[in-house]
Short mmCIF file of C-alpha atoms and ligand atoms in Angstrom, two decimals:
data_model
loop_
_atom_site.label_atom_id
_atom_site.label_comp_id
_atom_site.label_asym_id
_atom_site.label_seq_id
_atom_site.Cartn_x
_atom_site.Cartn_y
_atom_site.Cartn_z
CA MET A 1 -37.79 9.06 95.74
CA SER A 2 -39.93 6.48 93.96
CA LYS A 3 -39.61 7.28 90.28
CA LEU A 4 -38.93 3.61 89.50
CA LYS A 5 -41.44 1.96 91.85
CA GLY A 6 -42.63 -1.39 90.44
CA LYS A 7 -39.81 -1.55 87.89
CA VAL A 8 -37.28 -4.38 87.60
CA ALA A 9 -33.72 -3.41 86.67
CA VAL A 10 -30.80 -5.62 85.67
CA VAL A 11 -27.35 -4.03 86.08
CA THR A 12 -24.46 -6.02 84.62
CA GLY A 13 -21.12 -5.80 86.41
CA ALA A 14 -22.62 -4.32 89.57
CA SER A 15 -20.34 -5.87 92.20
CA LYS A 16 -18.15 -2.79 92.27
CA GLY A 17 -17.37 0.56 90.65
CA ILE A 18 -19.87 2.39 88.48
CA GLY A 19 -22.25 -0.61 88.30
CA ALA A 20 -22.52 -0.81 92.09
CA GLY A 21 -23.32 2.92 92.21
CA ILE A 22 -25.99 2.49 89.52
CA ALA A 23 -27.59 -0.50 91.29
CA LYS A 24 -27.86 1.45 94.56
CA GLU A 25 -29.29 4.56 92.88
CA LEU A 26 -31.91 2.60 90.89
CA ALA A 27 -32.94 0.77 94.08
CA ALA A 28 -33.15 4.07 95.98
CA GLN A 29 -35.68 5.18 93.34
CA GLY A 30 -37.82 2.08 94.01
CA ALA A 31 -36.65 -0.44 91.39
CA SER A 32 -36.06 -4.10 92.27
CA VAL A 33 -32.49 -4.68 91.14
CA VAL A 34 -30.56 -7.69 89.83
CA VAL A 35 -26.93 -7.11 90.85
CA ASN A 36 -24.91 -9.12 88.33
CA TYR A 37 -21.27 -10.04 88.95
CA ALA A 38 -18.67 -12.16 87.15
CA SER A 39 -16.23 -13.13 89.91
CA SER A 40 -16.83 -10.92 92.97
CA LYS A 41 -19.72 -12.64 94.78
CA GLU A 42 -18.63 -10.93 97.98
CA GLY A 43 -18.82 -7.50 96.34
CA ALA A 44 -22.26 -8.21 94.88
CA ASP A 45 -23.55 -9.53 98.21
CA LYS A 46 -22.36 -6.32 99.89
CA VAL A 47 -24.17 -4.18 97.28
CA VAL A 48 -27.36 -6.22 97.88
CA ALA A 49 -26.96 -5.86 101.66
CA ASP A 50 -26.50 -2.08 101.33
CA ILE A 51 -29.65 -1.83 99.16
CA LYS A 52 -31.69 -3.94 101.59
CA SER A 53 -30.51 -2.00 104.62
CA ALA A 54 -31.69 1.19 102.89
CA GLY A 55 -35.15 -0.42 102.47
CA GLY A 56 -34.75 -1.56 98.84
CA THR A 57 -35.05 -4.87 96.99
CA ALA A 58 -32.17 -6.63 95.24
CA ILE A 59 -30.65 -10.03 94.48
CA ALA A 60 -27.12 -10.98 93.42
CA VAL A 61 -26.85 -13.10 90.27
CA GLY A 62 -23.53 -14.46 89.04
CA GLY A 63 -22.57 -14.97 85.41
CA SER A 64 -20.20 -13.60 82.79
CA VAL A 65 -21.69 -11.52 79.99
CA ALA A 66 -18.85 -12.81 77.80
CA LYS A 67 -20.48 -16.28 77.83
CA ALA A 68 -23.82 -16.87 76.11
CA ALA A 69 -24.75 -19.75 78.44
CA ASP A 70 -24.19 -17.53 81.49
CA ILE A 71 -26.41 -14.81 80.01
CA THR A 72 -29.20 -17.36 79.58
CA SER A 73 -28.94 -18.31 83.25
CA ILE A 74 -28.75 -14.66 84.45
CA PHE A 75 -32.10 -13.94 82.78
CA ALA A 76 -33.65 -17.26 83.85
CA GLU A 77 -32.87 -16.27 87.46
CA THR A 78 -34.21 -12.77 86.85
CA LYS A 79 -37.46 -14.16 85.43
CA LYS A 80 -37.80 -16.56 88.37
CA ALA A 81 -37.28 -13.80 90.95
CA PHE A 82 -39.13 -10.87 89.38
CA GLY A 83 -40.97 -12.14 86.26
CA LYS A 84 -39.87 -9.35 83.88
CA VAL A 85 -37.24 -6.72 83.03
CA ASP A 86 -38.11 -3.01 82.61
CA ILE A 87 -34.61 -1.53 82.76
CA LEU A 88 -31.33 -3.01 81.51
CA VAL A 89 -28.04 -1.29 82.26
CA ASN A 90 -25.21 -2.73 80.17
CA ASN A 91 -22.38 -1.64 82.45
CA ALA A 92 -20.06 -4.68 82.62
CA GLY A 93 -16.87 -3.75 80.86
CA VAL A 94 -13.14 -4.33 80.91
CA TYR A 95 -10.32 -2.01 79.93
CA ALA A 96 -6.55 -2.05 79.53
CA PHE A 97 -4.20 0.20 77.62
CA SER A 98 -1.22 -0.60 75.45
CA PRO A 99 0.49 0.69 72.32
CA LEU A 100 -0.19 -1.02 69.01
CA GLU A 101 3.06 -3.02 69.02
CA ALA A 102 2.21 -4.57 72.41
CA ILE A 103 -1.36 -5.61 71.56
CA GLU A 104 -2.07 -9.30 72.04
CA GLU A 105 -4.87 -11.23 70.34
CA SER A 106 -6.17 -12.40 73.72
CA GLU A 107 -6.69 -8.78 74.82
CA ILE A 108 -8.68 -7.98 71.67
CA ASP A 109 -10.88 -11.02 72.35
CA ARG A 110 -11.27 -10.23 76.07
CA MET A 111 -12.36 -6.63 75.55
CA PHE A 112 -14.59 -7.20 72.51
CA ASN A 113 -16.18 -10.33 74.03
CA THR A 114 -17.19 -8.48 77.19
CA ASN A 115 -17.82 -4.92 76.00
CA VAL A 116 -19.46 -5.63 72.62
CA LYS A 117 -20.54 -9.28 72.20
CA GLY A 118 -21.68 -9.40 75.84
CA LEU A 119 -23.70 -6.20 75.49
CA LEU A 120 -25.47 -7.46 72.36
CA LEU A 121 -26.34 -10.91 73.72
CA THR A 122 -27.41 -9.48 77.09
CA THR A 123 -29.70 -7.02 75.33
CA GLN A 124 -31.17 -9.81 73.21
CA ALA A 125 -31.96 -11.89 76.31
CA ALA A 126 -33.36 -8.92 78.26
CA VAL A 127 -35.64 -7.69 75.48
CA ALA A 128 -37.43 -11.04 75.53
CA LEU A 129 -38.49 -10.24 79.12
CA PHE A 130 -39.58 -6.62 78.60
CA PRO A 131 -43.33 -6.06 79.06
CA LYS A 132 -45.46 -4.91 76.13
CA GLU A 133 -45.31 -1.30 77.41
CA GLY A 134 -41.55 -1.32 76.70
CA GLY A 135 -38.83 0.04 78.96
CA SER A 136 -35.34 1.49 78.98
CA ILE A 137 -31.89 0.21 78.05
CA ILE A 138 -28.81 2.20 79.04
CA ASN A 139 -25.41 1.32 77.61
CA ILE A 140 -22.33 2.51 79.46
CA GLY A 141 -19.84 3.66 76.85
CA SER A 142 -16.93 6.03 77.39
CA VAL A 143 -15.65 9.39 76.20
CA ALA A 144 -12.77 7.21 74.89
CA SER A 145 -14.95 6.42 71.85
CA GLN A 146 -14.68 10.02 70.61
CA MET A 147 -11.49 11.31 72.30
CA ALA A 148 -9.25 8.87 70.42
CA VAL A 149 -6.77 8.54 73.29
CA PRO A 150 -3.39 7.00 72.33
CA ASN A 151 -2.78 3.41 73.56
CA ALA A 152 -6.52 2.77 73.75
CA SER A 153 -7.18 1.38 70.29
CA ILE A 154 -8.89 -1.80 71.51
CA TYR A 155 -10.89 -0.21 74.32
CA SER A 156 -11.87 2.85 72.27
CA GLY A 157 -12.84 0.50 69.44
CA THR A 158 -15.18 -1.41 71.74
CA LYS A 159 -16.79 1.79 72.99
CA GLY A 160 -17.14 3.15 69.44
CA ALA A 161 -19.05 -0.04 68.67
CA VAL A 162 -21.21 0.54 71.77
CA ASP A 163 -22.14 4.06 70.57
CA THR A 164 -23.17 2.71 67.18
CA ILE A 165 -25.08 -0.25 68.60
CA THR A 166 -26.98 2.17 70.89
CA ARG A 167 -28.13 4.22 67.90
CA VAL A 168 -29.03 1.15 65.81
CA LEU A 169 -31.02 -0.54 68.57
CA ALA A 170 -32.83 2.71 69.40
CA LYS A 171 -34.28 2.56 65.88
CA GLU A 172 -34.96 -1.18 66.00
CA LEU A 173 -36.59 -1.23 69.43
CA GLY A 174 -38.40 2.14 69.34
CA PRO A 175 -41.54 0.57 67.85
CA LYS A 176 -41.68 -1.75 70.91
CA GLY A 177 -41.58 1.25 73.26
CA ILE A 178 -38.05 0.37 74.34
CA ARG A 179 -35.75 3.39 74.59
CA VAL A 180 -32.00 2.78 74.13
CA ASN A 181 -29.55 5.45 75.27
CA GLY A 182 -25.88 5.68 76.15
CA VAL A 183 -24.00 7.29 79.01
CA ASN A 184 -20.36 8.01 78.22
CA PRO A 185 -18.32 8.72 81.34
CA GLY A 186 -14.96 10.41 81.53
CA PRO A 187 -12.55 9.10 84.19
CA VAL A 188 -14.39 7.79 87.27
CA LEU A 189 -12.67 6.66 90.45
CA THR A 190 -13.45 2.92 90.69
CA GLU A 191 -11.79 -0.29 91.81
CA GLY A 192 -11.04 -1.04 88.13
CA VAL A 193 -9.21 2.26 87.63
CA VAL A 194 -7.14 1.61 90.76
CA SER A 195 -6.25 -1.98 89.80
CA ALA A 196 -5.38 -0.93 86.21
CA GLY A 197 -2.77 1.40 87.77
CA VAL A 198 -4.44 4.44 86.23
CA ASP A 199 -5.17 6.21 89.54
CA GLY A 200 -2.39 8.72 90.29
CA SER A 201 -0.82 8.29 86.82
CA ASP A 202 0.31 11.18 84.60
CA PHE A 203 -2.35 10.01 82.11
CA LEU A 204 -5.17 10.43 84.64
CA ASN A 205 -3.79 13.71 85.99
CA SER A 206 -3.70 15.12 82.48
CA MET A 207 -7.32 14.01 81.89
CA ILE A 208 -8.38 15.77 85.12
CA GLN A 209 -6.49 18.92 84.03
CA GLN A 210 -8.46 18.87 80.76
CA THR A 211 -11.77 18.47 82.65
CA PRO A 212 -13.53 21.86 82.90
CA LEU A 213 -15.16 20.92 86.23
CA GLY A 214 -11.69 20.06 87.55
CA ARG A 215 -12.05 16.68 89.23
CA ILE A 216 -12.38 12.95 88.61
CA GLY A 217 -15.93 11.53 88.46
CA GLN A 218 -17.52 9.38 91.15
CA PRO A 219 -19.89 6.43 90.52
CA LYS A 220 -22.82 8.52 91.84
CA ASP A 221 -22.22 11.15 89.13
CA ILE A 222 -22.88 8.47 86.51
CA ALA A 223 -25.64 6.70 88.44
CA GLU A 224 -27.79 9.83 88.59
CA VAL A 225 -27.68 10.24 84.79
CA VAL A 226 -28.53 6.55 84.32
CA THR A 227 -31.45 6.83 86.74
CA TYR A 228 -32.79 9.80 84.79
CA LEU A 229 -32.60 7.83 81.51
CA ALA A 230 -34.33 4.87 83.16
CA SER A 231 -37.23 7.03 84.31
CA ASP A 232 -40.23 8.46 82.48
CA ASP A 233 -38.58 11.89 82.79
CA ALA A 234 -36.47 10.79 79.79
CA GLY A 235 -39.50 9.41 77.93
CA TRP A 236 -38.71 11.34 74.72
CA LEU A 237 -35.02 10.32 74.60
CA THR A 238 -33.81 7.40 72.55
CA GLY A 239 -30.59 6.93 70.61
CA SER A 240 -29.02 9.71 72.70
CA LEU A 241 -25.45 9.55 73.98
CA ILE A 242 -24.90 11.64 77.10
CA GLU A 243 -21.30 12.56 78.00
CA ALA A 244 -21.09 12.42 81.79
CA ALA A 245 -17.57 13.71 82.08
CA GLY A 246 -17.46 17.13 83.75
CA GLY A 247 -17.10 18.69 80.31
CA LEU A 248 -14.12 16.55 79.18
CA ARG A 249 -14.29 15.78 75.49
N1 LIG B 301 -13.93 3.98 85.57
C1 LIG B 301 -13.81 4.76 84.51
O1 LIG B 301 -12.98 5.70 84.48
C2 LIG B 301 -14.68 4.56 83.30
C3 LIG B 301 -14.73 5.59 82.34
C4 LIG B 301 -15.54 5.42 81.22
C5 LIG B 301 -16.29 4.27 81.09
N2 LIG B 301 -16.21 3.28 82.02
C6 LIG B 301 -17.02 2.09 81.82
O2 LIG B 301 -17.83 1.88 82.95
C7 LIG B 301 -18.06 0.48 83.14
C8 LIG B 301 -17.66 0.09 84.56
O3 LIG B 301 -16.31 0.46 84.78
P1 LIG B 301 -15.68 0.45 86.26
O4 LIG B 301 -14.53 1.38 86.24
O5 LIG B 301 -16.76 0.62 87.27
O6 LIG B 301 -15.11 -1.04 86.31
P2 LIG B 301 -14.62 -1.96 87.56
O7 LIG B 301 -14.43 -1.15 88.78
O8 LIG B 301 -13.46 -2.72 87.02
O9 LIG B 301 -15.84 -2.94 87.74
C9 LIG B 301 -16.20 -3.75 86.65
C10 LIG B 301 -17.44 -4.51 86.94
O10 LIG B 301 -17.77 -5.26 85.76
C11 LIG B 301 -17.84 -6.62 86.11
N3 LIG B 301 -17.45 -7.46 84.99
C12 LIG B 301 -16.27 -7.52 84.34
N4 LIG B 301 -16.31 -8.46 83.38
C13 LIG B 301 -17.56 -8.99 83.44
C14 LIG B 301 -18.21 -10.00 82.73
N5 LIG B 301 -17.61 -10.68 81.74
N6 LIG B 301 -19.49 -10.31 83.06
C15 LIG B 301 -20.13 -9.64 84.05
N7 LIG B 301 -19.55 -8.68 84.76
C16 LIG B 301 -18.27 -8.37 84.46
C17 LIG B 301 -16.99 -6.81 87.33
O11 LIG B 301 -17.45 -7.97 88.02
P3 LIG B 301 -16.49 -8.87 88.96
O12 LIG B 301 -15.78 -7.91 89.83
O13 LIG B 301 -17.46 -9.75 89.65
O14 LIG B 301 -15.56 -9.63 88.08
C18 LIG B 301 -17.27 -5.50 88.06
O15 LIG B 301 -18.49 -5.59 88.77
C19 LIG B 301 -17.26 -0.22 82.05
O16 LIG B 301 -18.11 -0.49 80.96
C20 LIG B 301 -16.21 0.81 81.67
O17 LIG B 301 -15.74 0.63 80.36
C21 LIG B 301 -15.42 3.41 83.14
#
């Protein structure tokens, strides 16, 4: 249970949902974890409290990945607390679904600013704090990038960009010993899915029916794959995209 002992991990968007599950799992494997949040300080504090009560180390750090100035302060706080970054999980992401005719410019900006611009600038800031031995970056994409689901043109577009960025940065950062991989979940039961009104919808039920393993995912299903990629067990993987979706594709 200490595969990540001595490592420092930053998880963006870890106040709830998949990010919270990842933060707890990385901490359970011995990493010191920065639990980033945008608006839910209470949620992030609870994740930190859960990690500490299980014997782990974590701090909550606020800041939106959609704002460059916030990213600078997230990593300044990380450096102050832990001195380095070994593992970055780019999990913060937003999603909403609408047909082409209902798309608004503000929604394009919101999703691309968080899911794509935020991921790139966060990675840039984190890499500056990686030690010379390198480390591991895990980008949370989605099966939506390949499934081409109707009414998801913006969201799927952002996640297609994430897949490509993962492959590009794997080549760029490989010589520094930094591995860059992606985890692409299918539907996962999270606060975001509930508040988007997706839970219980015909859309979600049809996705579950198409899932060979026959159920919706849970944050822990994704967190265990991320923890594997963060560890030396995945030392020969970079530029890989792992579908964590119960076989849905
Ligand atoms: N759930 C699914 O079915 C599913 C499937 C495939 C992929 N994914 C991907 O998995 C990731 C997490 O999804 P989720 O369902 O767990 O979402 P969620 O329940 O809505 O939680 C989103 C998290 O991201 C944070 N966040 C949002 N905007 C942010 C920003 N600008 N800066 C920093 N943090 C921000 C939120 O922080 P605050 O609460 O503090 O605002 C929250 O902690 C996303 O990248 C999503 O695209 C999800």
